[in-house]
PDB file of C-alpha atoms in Angstrom:
ATOM      1  CA  MET A   1     -38.022   5.598  15.828  1.00 47.00           C
ATOM      2  CA  ALA A   2     -38.211   3.025  18.892  1.00 49.00           C
ATOM      3  CA  LEU A   3     -41.659   1.569  18.907  1.00 52.00           C
ATOM      4  CA  SER A   4     -43.798   2.547  22.193  1.00 55.00           C
ATOM      5  CA  LYS A   5     -45.562  -0.124  24.522  1.00 53.00           C
ATOM      6  CA  GLY A   6     -48.695   0.911  23.252  1.00 54.00           C
ATOM      7  CA  ALA A   7     -47.804   0.309  19.675  1.00 53.00           C
ATOM      8  CA  ARG A   8     -45.990  -2.964  20.234  1.00 54.00           C
ATOM      9  CA  ASP A   9     -49.184  -4.357  22.179  1.00 57.00           C
ATOM     10  CA  GLN A  10     -51.588  -3.302  19.093  1.00 54.00           C
ATOM     11  CA  ILE A  11     -49.242  -4.592  16.252  1.00 56.00           C
ATOM     12  CA  ARG A  12     -48.696  -7.865  18.071  1.00 57.00           C
ATOM     13  CA  ASP A  13     -52.463  -8.454  17.393  1.00 56.00           C
ATOM     14  CA  MET A  14     -52.263  -7.683  14.001  1.00 56.00           C
ATOM     15  CA  MET A  15     -49.551 -10.493  13.615  1.00 52.00           C
ATOM     16  CA  ASP A  16     -49.935 -14.371  12.591  1.00 45.00           C
ATOM     17  CA  GLU A  17     -46.669 -16.463  13.177  1.00 46.00           C
ATOM     18  CA  GLN A  18     -44.591 -13.511  13.392  1.00 48.00           C
ATOM     19  CA  THR A  19     -43.924 -11.182  16.695  1.00 50.00           C
ATOM     20  CA  ILE A  20     -42.305  -8.004  16.814  1.00 45.00           C
ATOM     21  CA  GLU A  21     -39.232  -9.689  18.466  1.00 47.00           C
ATOM     22  CA  ASP A  22     -38.892 -11.430  15.538  1.00 52.00           C
ATOM     23  CA  ARG A  23     -38.326  -8.467  13.012  1.00 47.00           C
ATOM     24  CA  THR A  24     -35.529 -10.325  10.906  1.00 47.00           C
ATOM     25  CA  LYS A  25     -38.672 -11.886   9.075  1.00 59.00           C
ATOM     26  CA  MET A  26     -40.872  -8.975   9.008  1.00 69.00           C
ATOM     27  CA  THR A  27     -42.640  -8.512   5.725  1.00 79.00           C
ATOM     28  CA  SER A  28     -43.481  -5.382   3.781  1.00 80.00           C
ATOM     29  CA  ARG A  29     -46.991  -5.450   4.818  1.00 82.00           C
ATOM     30  CA  LEU A  30     -46.108  -5.821   8.657  1.00 86.00           C
ATOM     31  CA  VAL A  31     -43.462  -2.973   8.548  1.00 86.00           C
ATOM     32  CA  TYR A  32     -46.133  -0.678   6.894  1.00 86.00           C
ATOM     33  CA  LEU A  33     -48.713  -1.466   9.762  1.00 87.00           C
ATOM     34  CA  VAL A  34     -45.866  -0.743  12.210  1.00 88.00           C
ATOM     35  CA  VAL A  35     -44.808   2.485  10.806  1.00 89.00           C
ATOM     36  CA  ARG A  36     -48.689   3.585   9.914  1.00 87.00           C
ATOM     37  CA  LYS A  37     -49.368   2.803  13.822  1.00 90.00           C
ATOM     38  CA  GLU A  38     -46.714   4.774  14.841  1.00 89.00           C
ATOM     39  CA  GLY A  39     -47.900   7.755  12.782  1.00 91.00           C
ATOM     40  CA  GLU A  40     -51.523   7.373  13.979  1.00 91.00           C
ATOM     41  CA  GLU A  41     -50.168   7.620  17.416  1.00 91.00           C
ATOM     42  CA  GLU A  42     -48.416  10.728  16.590  1.00 92.00           C
ATOM     43  CA  LEU A  43     -51.537  12.268  14.863  1.00 93.00           C
ATOM     44  CA  GLU A  44     -53.475  11.734  18.214  1.00 92.00           C
ATOM     45  CA  ARG A  45     -50.968  13.762  20.165  1.00 93.00           C
ATOM     46  CA  THR A  46     -52.090  17.198  21.725  1.00 95.00           C
ATOM     47  CA  ASN A  47     -50.640  20.415  20.385  1.00 96.00           C
ATOM     48  CA  ARG A  48     -48.822  20.903  23.398  1.00 96.00           C
ATOM     49  CA  SER A  49     -47.146  17.790  23.200  1.00 96.00           C
ATOM     50  CA  LEU A  50     -46.139  18.150  19.534  1.00 96.00           C
ATOM     51  CA  PHE A  51     -44.925  21.686  20.175  1.00 97.00           C
ATOM     52  CA  TRP A  52     -42.529  21.302  22.970  1.00 97.00           C
ATOM     53  CA  ALA A  53     -41.123  17.727  21.298  1.00 96.00           C
ATOM     54  CA  GLY A  54     -40.580  19.643  18.093  1.00 97.00           C
ATOM     55  CA  ALA A  55     -38.698  22.209  19.909  1.00 98.00           C
ATOM     56  CA  ALA A  56     -36.810  20.096  21.450  1.00 97.00           C
ATOM     57  CA  ALA A  57     -35.741  18.280  18.286  1.00 97.00           C
ATOM     58  CA  GLY A  58     -35.012  21.692  17.015  1.00 97.00           C
ATOM     59  CA  VAL A  59     -32.394  22.280  19.489  1.00 98.00           C
ATOM     60  CA  LEU A  60     -30.717  18.931  20.004  1.00 98.00           C
ATOM     61  CA  ILE A  61     -30.429  18.678  15.934  1.00 98.00           C
ATOM     62  CA  SER A  62     -27.943  21.567  16.588  1.00 98.00           C
ATOM     63  CA  PHE A  63     -25.294  18.969  17.750  1.00 98.00           C
ATOM     64  CA  SER A  64     -25.320  17.714  14.505  1.00 98.00           C
ATOM     65  CA  VAL A  65     -23.843  21.107  12.940  1.00 98.00           C
ATOM     66  CA  LEU A  66     -21.560  21.129  16.141  1.00 98.00           C
ATOM     67  CA  GLY A  67     -20.361  17.829  15.798  1.00 98.00           C
ATOM     68  CA  GLU A  68     -19.389  18.183  12.297  1.00 98.00           C
ATOM     69  CA  ALA A  69     -17.783  21.639  13.086  1.00 98.00           C
ATOM     70  CA  VAL A  70     -15.673  20.126  16.131  1.00 98.00           C
ATOM     71  CA  LEU A  71     -14.389  17.160  13.830  1.00 98.00           C
ATOM     72  CA  ARG A  72     -13.638  19.731  10.845  1.00 97.00           C
ATOM     73  CA  THR A  73     -11.605  22.289  13.671  1.00 97.00           C
ATOM     74  CA  TYR A  74      -9.441  19.133  15.124  1.00 96.00           C
ATOM     75  CA  LEU A  75      -8.911  16.746  12.322  1.00 97.00           C
ATOM     76  CA  PRO A  76      -5.805  17.234  10.062  1.00 95.00           C
ATOM     77  CA  ASP A  77      -5.788  18.545   6.759  1.00 92.00           C
ATOM     78  CA  ALA A  78      -6.219  15.135   5.003  1.00 94.00           C
ATOM     79  CA  ARG A  79      -8.365  14.057   2.037  1.00 92.00           C
ATOM     80  CA  TRP A  80      -9.815  11.343   4.203  1.00 95.00           C
ATOM     81  CA  ALA A  81     -10.794  14.138   6.821  1.00 96.00           C
ATOM     82  CA  TYR A  82     -14.016  15.086   5.295  1.00 95.00           C
ATOM     83  CA  LEU A  83     -15.383  11.586   5.284  1.00 95.00           C
ATOM     84  CA  VAL A  84     -14.806  11.227   9.010  1.00 97.00           C
ATOM     85  CA  GLU A  85     -15.663  14.632  10.049  1.00 97.00           C
ATOM     86  CA  ASN A  86     -19.151  14.057   8.407  1.00 97.00           C
ATOM     87  CA  PHE A  87     -19.843  11.354  11.162  1.00 97.00           C
ATOM     88  CA  GLY A  88     -20.398  14.490  13.338  1.00 97.00           C
ATOM     89  CA  TYR A  89     -23.696  15.004  11.577  1.00 98.00           C
ATOM     90  CA  SER A  90     -25.085  11.856  13.184  1.00 97.00           C
ATOM     91  CA  PHE A  91     -24.911  13.072  16.475  1.00 97.00           C
ATOM     92  CA  GLY A  92     -28.064  15.552  16.477  1.00 97.00           C
ATOM     93  CA  PHE A  93     -30.058  12.816  14.632  1.00 97.00           C
ATOM     94  CA  MET A  94     -29.117  10.154  17.039  1.00 97.00           C
ATOM     95  CA  LEU A  95     -30.560  12.519  19.929  1.00 97.00           C
ATOM     96  CA  VAL A  96     -33.668  13.310  18.252  1.00 97.00           C
ATOM     97  CA  ILE A  97     -34.744   9.977  16.853  1.00 95.00           C
ATOM     98  CA  LEU A  98     -33.766   7.522  19.746  1.00 94.00           C
ATOM     99  CA  GLY A  99     -34.962  10.274  22.157  1.00 94.00           C
ATOM    100  CA  ARG A 100     -38.241  10.194  20.222  1.00 91.00           C
ATOM    101  CA  MET A 101     -38.656  13.808  19.791  1.00 94.00           C
ATOM    102  CA  GLN A 102     -40.709  15.130  16.937  1.00 94.00           C
ATOM    103  CA  LEU A 103     -38.606  15.861  13.622  1.00 94.00           C
ATOM    104  CA  PHE A 104     -40.386  16.920  10.662  1.00 94.00           C
ATOM    105  CA  THR A 105     -38.780  14.938   8.059  1.00 93.00           C
ATOM    106  CA  GLU A 106     -39.719  11.812   9.844  1.00 92.00           C
ATOM    107  CA  ASN A 107     -43.268  12.980   9.426  1.00 89.00           C
ATOM    108  CA  THR A 108     -43.336  13.047   5.889  1.00 86.00           C
ATOM    109  CA  ILE A 109     -43.594   9.165   6.039  1.00 89.00           C
ATOM    110  CA  THR A 110     -44.930   8.074   9.615  1.00 92.00           C
ATOM    111  CA  THR A 111     -47.945  10.356   9.152  1.00 90.00           C
ATOM    112  CA  VAL A 112     -48.683   9.940   5.643  1.00 91.00           C
ATOM    113  CA  LEU A 113     -49.172   6.219   5.629  1.00 88.00           C
ATOM    114  CA  PRO A 114     -52.219   6.181   7.706  1.00 88.00           C
ATOM    115  CA  LEU A 115     -53.606   9.175   4.954  1.00 87.00           C
ATOM    116  CA  MET A 116     -52.738   6.616   2.572  1.00 84.00           C
ATOM    117  CA  ILE A 117     -54.599   3.947   3.622  1.00 80.00           C
ATOM    118  CA  ASP A 118     -57.891   6.182   4.758  1.00 82.00           C
ATOM    119  CA  PRO A 119     -57.525   9.278   2.469  1.00 85.00           C
ATOM    120  CA  ILE A 120     -60.242  11.348   4.185  1.00 89.00           C
ATOM    121  CA  TRP A 121     -60.831  15.005   5.015  1.00 92.00           C
ATOM    122  CA  SER A 122     -60.242  14.483   8.695  1.00 90.00           C
ATOM    123  CA  VAL A 123     -56.849  12.796   8.523  1.00 90.00           C
ATOM    124  CA  PHE A 124     -55.642  14.932   5.903  1.00 93.00           C
ATOM    125  CA  ARG A 125     -56.262  18.105   8.250  1.00 94.00           C
ATOM    126  CA  SER A 126     -54.795  16.140  11.117  1.00 93.00           C
ATOM    127  CA  VAL A 127     -51.439  15.752   9.172  1.00 95.00           C
ATOM    128  CA  LEU A 128     -51.389  19.240   7.900  1.00 95.00           C
ATOM    129  CA  ARG A 129     -51.749  20.057  11.809  1.00 96.00           C
ATOM    130  CA  LEU A 130     -49.023  17.962  12.781  1.00 96.00           C
ATOM    131  CA  TRP A 131     -46.803  19.300   9.868  1.00 96.00           C
ATOM    132  CA  GLY A 132     -47.358  22.898  10.406  1.00 96.00           C
ATOM    133  CA  LEU A 133     -46.734  22.595  14.193  1.00 97.00           C
ATOM    134  CA  VAL A 134     -43.943  20.397  14.313  1.00 97.00           C
ATOM    135  CA  LEU A 135     -42.011  22.481  11.190  1.00 97.00           C
ATOM    136  CA  PHE A 136     -42.625  25.620  13.280  1.00 98.00           C
ATOM    137  CA  ALA A 137     -41.452  24.342  16.430  1.00 98.00           C
ATOM    138  CA  ASN A 138     -38.088  22.606  14.782  1.00 98.00           C
ATOM    139  CA  VAL A 139     -37.307  26.199  13.462  1.00 98.00           C
ATOM    140  CA  LEU A 140     -38.006  27.847  16.641  1.00 98.00           C
ATOM    141  CA  GLY A 141     -35.795  25.468  18.490  1.00 98.00           C
ATOM    142  CA  ALA A 142     -33.126  25.709  15.578  1.00 98.00           C
ATOM    143  CA  PHE A 143     -32.905  29.773  16.046  1.00 98.00           C
ATOM    144  CA  VAL A 144     -32.619  29.118  19.694  1.00 98.00           C
ATOM    145  CA  ALA A 145     -29.573  26.816  19.494  1.00 98.00           C
ATOM    146  CA  ALA A 146     -28.148  29.187  16.746  1.00 98.00           C
ATOM    147  CA  PHE A 147     -28.230  32.170  18.985  1.00 98.00           C
ATOM    148  CA  PHE A 148     -26.582  30.136  21.860  1.00 98.00           C
ATOM    149  CA  MET A 149     -23.889  28.949  19.748  1.00 98.00           C
ATOM    150  CA  ALA A 150     -23.237  32.457  18.308  1.00 97.00           C
ATOM    151  CA  HIS A 151     -23.815  34.835  21.082  1.00 96.00           C
ATOM    152  CA  THR A 152     -23.326  33.294  24.349  1.00 96.00           C
ATOM    153  CA  GLY A 153     -19.780  31.880  24.524  1.00 95.00           C
ATOM    154  CA  GLY A 154     -21.235  28.465  24.860  1.00 95.00           C
ATOM    155  CA  VAL A 155     -19.282  26.974  21.641  1.00 96.00           C
ATOM    156  CA  PRO A 156     -15.486  27.387  21.925  1.00 96.00           C
ATOM    157  CA  GLU A 157     -14.184  30.128  19.923  1.00 96.00           C
ATOM    158  CA  GLU A 158     -11.895  27.768  17.842  1.00 97.00           C
ATOM    159  CA  VAL A 159     -15.142  26.007  16.678  1.00 98.00           C
ATOM    160  CA  LEU A 160     -16.705  28.945  15.442  1.00 98.00           C
ATOM    161  CA  PRO A 161     -15.278  29.281  11.989  1.00 98.00           C
ATOM    162  CA  ALA A 162     -15.995  25.741  11.073  1.00 98.00           C
ATOM    163  CA  ILE A 163     -19.887  26.154  12.121  1.00 98.00           C
ATOM    164  CA  HIS A 164     -19.822  29.674  10.004  1.00 98.00           C
ATOM    165  CA  SER A 165     -18.206  27.762   7.060  1.00 97.00           C
ATOM    166  CA  LEU A 166     -20.720  24.808   7.027  1.00 98.00           C
ATOM    167  CA  SER A 167     -23.507  27.563   7.261  1.00 98.00           C
ATOM    168  CA  GLU A 168     -22.459  29.615   4.566  1.00 98.00           C
ATOM    169  CA  HIS A 169     -21.951  26.364   2.067  1.00 97.00           C
ATOM    170  CA  ALA A 170     -25.358  24.912   3.233  1.00 97.00           C
ATOM    171  CA  THR A 171     -27.275  28.146   2.422  1.00 97.00           C
ATOM    172  CA  GLY A 172     -25.218  29.144  -0.407  1.00 96.00           C
ATOM    173  CA  MET A 173     -26.238  26.641  -3.171  1.00 96.00           C
ATOM    174  CA  GLY A 174     -29.031  28.511  -4.692  1.00 96.00           C
ATOM    175  CA  ALA A 175     -32.621  27.407  -4.576  1.00 97.00           C
ATOM    176  CA  TRP A 176     -32.601  24.729  -7.205  1.00 98.00           C
ATOM    177  CA  THR A 177     -29.636  22.831  -5.878  1.00 98.00           C
ATOM    178  CA  SER A 178     -30.881  23.141  -2.715  1.00 98.00           C
ATOM    179  CA  PHE A 179     -34.244  21.677  -3.777  1.00 98.00           C
ATOM    180  CA  ILE A 180     -32.639  19.012  -5.751  1.00 98.00           C
ATOM    181  CA  ARG A 181     -30.232  17.963  -3.095  1.00 98.00           C
ATOM    182  CA  GLY A 182     -33.235  17.913  -0.505  1.00 98.00           C
ATOM    183  CA  ILE A 183     -34.919  15.034  -2.435  1.00 98.00           C
ATOM    184  CA  PRO A 184     -32.340  12.232  -1.401  1.00 97.00           C
ATOM    185  CA  ALA A 185     -32.230  13.589   2.037  1.00 97.00           C
ATOM    186  CA  GLY A 186     -35.724  13.145   2.270  1.00 96.00           C
ATOM    187  CA  ILE A 187     -35.661   9.933   1.007  1.00 96.00           C
ATOM    188  CA  LEU A 188     -32.869   8.587   3.525  1.00 97.00           C
ATOM    189  CA  VAL A 189     -34.692  10.070   6.540  1.00 96.00           C
ATOM    190  CA  ALA A 190     -37.959   8.254   5.477  1.00 94.00           C
ATOM    191  CA  ALA A 191     -35.812   4.898   4.924  1.00 94.00           C
ATOM    192  CA  ILE A 192     -34.282   5.344   8.392  1.00 95.00           C
ATOM    193  CA  VAL A 193     -37.904   5.270   9.621  1.00 93.00           C
ATOM    194  CA  TRP A 194     -38.712   2.262   7.595  1.00 92.00           C
ATOM    195  CA  MET A 195     -35.717   0.505   8.622  1.00 91.00           C
ATOM    196  CA  LEU A 196     -35.945   1.324  12.505  1.00 91.00           C
ATOM    197  CA  ALA A 197     -39.279  -0.390  12.530  1.00 85.00           C
ATOM    198  CA  GLN A 198     -37.563  -3.983  12.002  1.00 82.00           C
ATOM    199  CA  ALA A 199     -34.291  -2.969  13.540  1.00 79.00           C
ATOM    200  CA  ASP A 200     -33.379  -5.354  16.329  1.00 76.00           C
ATOM    201  CA  GLY A 201     -30.314  -3.560  18.338  1.00 81.00           C
ATOM    202  CA  GLY A 202     -28.914  -1.855  15.098  1.00 88.00           C
ATOM    203  CA  GLU A 203     -30.689   1.357  15.679  1.00 94.00           C
ATOM    204  CA  VAL A 204     -27.582   3.425  16.080  1.00 95.00           C
ATOM    205  CA  ALA A 205     -25.760   1.898  13.287  1.00 95.00           C
ATOM    206  CA  ILE A 206     -28.788   2.713  11.101  1.00 96.00           C
ATOM    207  CA  ILE A 207     -29.262   6.319  11.966  1.00 97.00           C
ATOM    208  CA  ALA A 208     -25.520   6.658  12.064  1.00 97.00           C
ATOM    209  CA  PHE A 209     -24.534   5.468   8.637  1.00 96.00           C
ATOM    210  CA  PHE A 210     -27.683   6.852   6.622  1.00 97.00           C
ATOM    211  CA  THR A 211     -27.314  10.487   8.250  1.00 98.00           C
ATOM    212  CA  TRP A 212     -23.741  10.438   7.471  1.00 98.00           C
ATOM    213  CA  LEU A 213     -24.483   9.799   3.720  1.00 98.00           C
ATOM    214  CA  ILE A 214     -26.749  12.649   4.047  1.00 98.00           C
ATOM    215  CA  ALA A 215     -23.510  15.103   5.152  1.00 97.00           C
ATOM    216  CA  ALA A 216     -21.156  13.274   2.989  1.00 97.00           C
ATOM    217  CA  GLY A 217     -23.469  13.419  -0.189  1.00 97.00           C
ATOM    218  CA  ASP A 218     -23.824  17.387   0.506  1.00 97.00           C
ATOM    219  CA  PHE A 219     -27.653  16.767   0.519  1.00 98.00           C
ATOM    220  CA  THR A 220     -29.651  19.391   2.314  1.00 97.00           C
ATOM    221  CA  HIS A 221     -31.874  18.847   5.311  1.00 97.00           C
ATOM    222  CA  VAL A 222     -34.667  21.370   6.224  1.00 97.00           C
ATOM    223  CA  VAL A 223     -34.267  21.173  10.027  1.00 97.00           C
ATOM    224  CA  ALA A 224     -30.373  20.786  10.495  1.00 97.00           C
ATOM    225  CA  GLY A 225     -30.136  23.344   7.727  1.00 97.00           C
ATOM    226  CA  SER A 226     -32.307  25.612   9.699  1.00 98.00           C
ATOM    227  CA  VAL A 227     -29.566  25.492  12.344  1.00 98.00           C
ATOM    228  CA  GLU A 228     -27.127  26.989   9.610  1.00 98.00           C
ATOM    229  CA  MET A 229     -29.406  29.558   8.413  1.00 98.00           C
ATOM    230  CA  ALA A 230     -30.356  30.681  11.534  1.00 98.00           C
ATOM    231  CA  PHE A 231     -26.723  30.907  12.725  1.00 98.00           C
ATOM    232  CA  LEU A 232     -25.965  33.498   9.970  1.00 98.00           C
ATOM    233  CA  MET A 233     -29.553  35.504  10.409  1.00 98.00           C
ATOM    234  CA  VAL A 234     -28.745  35.792  14.180  1.00 98.00           C
ATOM    235  CA  LEU A 235     -25.272  37.126  12.985  1.00 97.00           C
ATOM    236  CA  GLY A 236     -26.947  39.679  10.813  1.00 97.00           C
ATOM    237  CA  GLU A 237     -24.979  37.918   7.526  1.00 97.00           C
ATOM    238  CA  LEU A 238     -28.170  36.616   6.017  1.00 97.00           C
ATOM    239  CA  GLY A 239     -31.283  38.314   5.222  1.00 97.00           C
ATOM    240  CA  PRO A 240     -34.757  36.680   5.774  1.00 95.00           C
ATOM    241  CA  GLY A 241     -35.749  36.676   2.281  1.00 95.00           C
ATOM    242  CA  GLN A 242     -32.595  35.228   0.970  1.00 96.00           C
ATOM    243  CA  GLY A 243     -32.681  32.646   3.794  1.00 97.00           C
ATOM    244  CA  ILE A 244     -36.589  31.593   3.299  1.00 96.00           C
ATOM    245  CA  PHE A 245     -36.746  31.636  -0.696  1.00 97.00           C
ATOM    246  CA  GLU A 246     -33.265  30.695  -1.548  1.00 97.00           C
ATOM    247  CA  PHE A 247     -32.901  28.049   1.162  1.00 97.00           C
ATOM    248  CA  PHE A 248     -35.493  27.122   3.418  1.00 98.00           C
ATOM    249  CA  LEU A 249     -38.761  26.592   0.952  1.00 98.00           C
ATOM    250  CA  PRO A 250     -36.736  24.930  -1.678  1.00 98.00           C
ATOM    251  CA  VAL A 251     -35.071  22.264   0.846  1.00 98.00           C
ATOM    252  CA  LEU A 252     -38.625  21.984   2.588  1.00 98.00           C
ATOM    253  CA  ALA A 253     -39.980  21.077  -0.575  1.00 98.00           C
ATOM    254  CA  GLY A 254     -37.202  18.660  -1.711  1.00 97.00           C
ATOM    255  CA  ASN A 255     -37.605  16.847   1.703  1.00 97.00           C
ATOM    256  CA  VAL A 256     -41.255  16.424   1.145  1.00 96.00           C
ATOM    257  CA  VAL A 257     -40.899  15.163  -2.398  1.00 97.00           C
ATOM    258  CA  GLY A 258     -38.259  12.661  -1.218  1.00 96.00           C
ATOM    259  CA  GLY A 259     -39.999  11.299   1.943  1.00 94.00           C
ATOM    260  CA  THR A 260     -43.510  11.431   0.887  1.00 92.00           C
ATOM    261  CA  LEU A 261     -44.018  11.531  -2.965  1.00 92.00           C
ATOM    262  CA  ILE A 262     -41.074   9.076  -3.413  1.00 94.00           C
ATOM    263  CA  PHE A 263     -40.562   7.003  -0.638  1.00 92.00           C
ATOM    264  CA  ALA A 264     -43.756   6.860   1.285  1.00 88.00           C
ATOM    265  CA  ALA A 265     -45.564   6.337  -2.224  1.00 88.00           C
ATOM    266  CA  MET A 266     -43.444   3.460  -2.708  1.00 88.00           C
ATOM    267  CA  ALA A 267     -43.799   2.062   0.554  1.00 85.00           C
ATOM    268  CA  TRP A 268     -47.855   2.037  -0.266  1.00 83.00           C
ATOM    269  CA  GLY A 269     -47.082   0.474  -3.560  1.00 83.00           C
ATOM    270  CA  GLN A 270     -45.916  -2.445  -2.135  1.00 82.00           C
ATOM    271  CA  VAL A 271     -48.571  -3.461  -0.235  1.00 80.00           C
ATOM    272  CA  ALA A 272     -51.862  -1.394  -1.555  1.00 77.00           C
ATOM    273  CA  ASP A 273     -53.014  -4.563  -3.328  1.00 76.00           C
ATOM    274  CA  GLU A 274     -52.783  -6.574  -0.145  1.00 73.00           C
ATOM    275  CA  PHE A 275     -54.825  -4.165   1.651  1.00 68.00           C
ATOM    276  CA  ARG A 276     -57.382  -3.759  -1.164  1.00 63.00           C
ATOM    277  CA  SER A 277     -57.771  -7.703  -1.276  1.00 65.00           C
ATOM    278  CA  GLU A 278     -58.541  -7.445   2.510  1.00 62.00           C
ATOM    279  CA  GLU A 279     -61.352  -4.980   1.582  1.00 55.00           C
ATOM    280  CA  ARG A 280     -62.987  -6.817  -0.923  1.00 52.00           C
TER     281      ARG A 280
END
């Protein structure tokens, strides 16, 4: 999540001896301010802007499924191949995050930090607006990508079985497992956002390794998983009820618990006393 120029200019005014360029020395409070400012900017975006950024993210995240499937198809049958193929999962996340698209799970921390410091109804309403619109757009984009992969011939025939296998595995865990495994994924995506606020040229490595861990750990991500859910749905192999109640809603809940109730709450806990002391 690279900072915009406007965010850089405003954050620079909040810093004493440190600067945005001197990120290696950033305190927890300053990282909080950077991520919060990013969240405030997102909350001010128009519905049209959020929708198209969210739809684009839903389409581009499909390259995580495609990348993993391509590596699974062409890697040799060896024990180490599983660890290598999961690096393919990072491709879509790099496209979305570095391209500054709207990914729902990023917003479980960025837009919540402004709410934690200013818990009023207008901010809460803005968070709900952004969450609902971005999630809808993400899922819509995921269905567009899934239809393209399943029905247009745009993906090589030899790769489709791997996509099918990945999709069946992702959506076949059951509601409880999908929820529980969504929690670490939510934490890891929120941690990526937190770390990118102080990254200095290491953005690609941060995104690659921590999204690889989501895949290698067999954790569940609601947007990337929506591509796999949609792939089976457009093939007629997964019913809407099963997809929504056995996969989508449990994973969504797990990601929110991990990203908001755990990581964002811990991030706020680090700096709450400092902000409260400033208010006195």
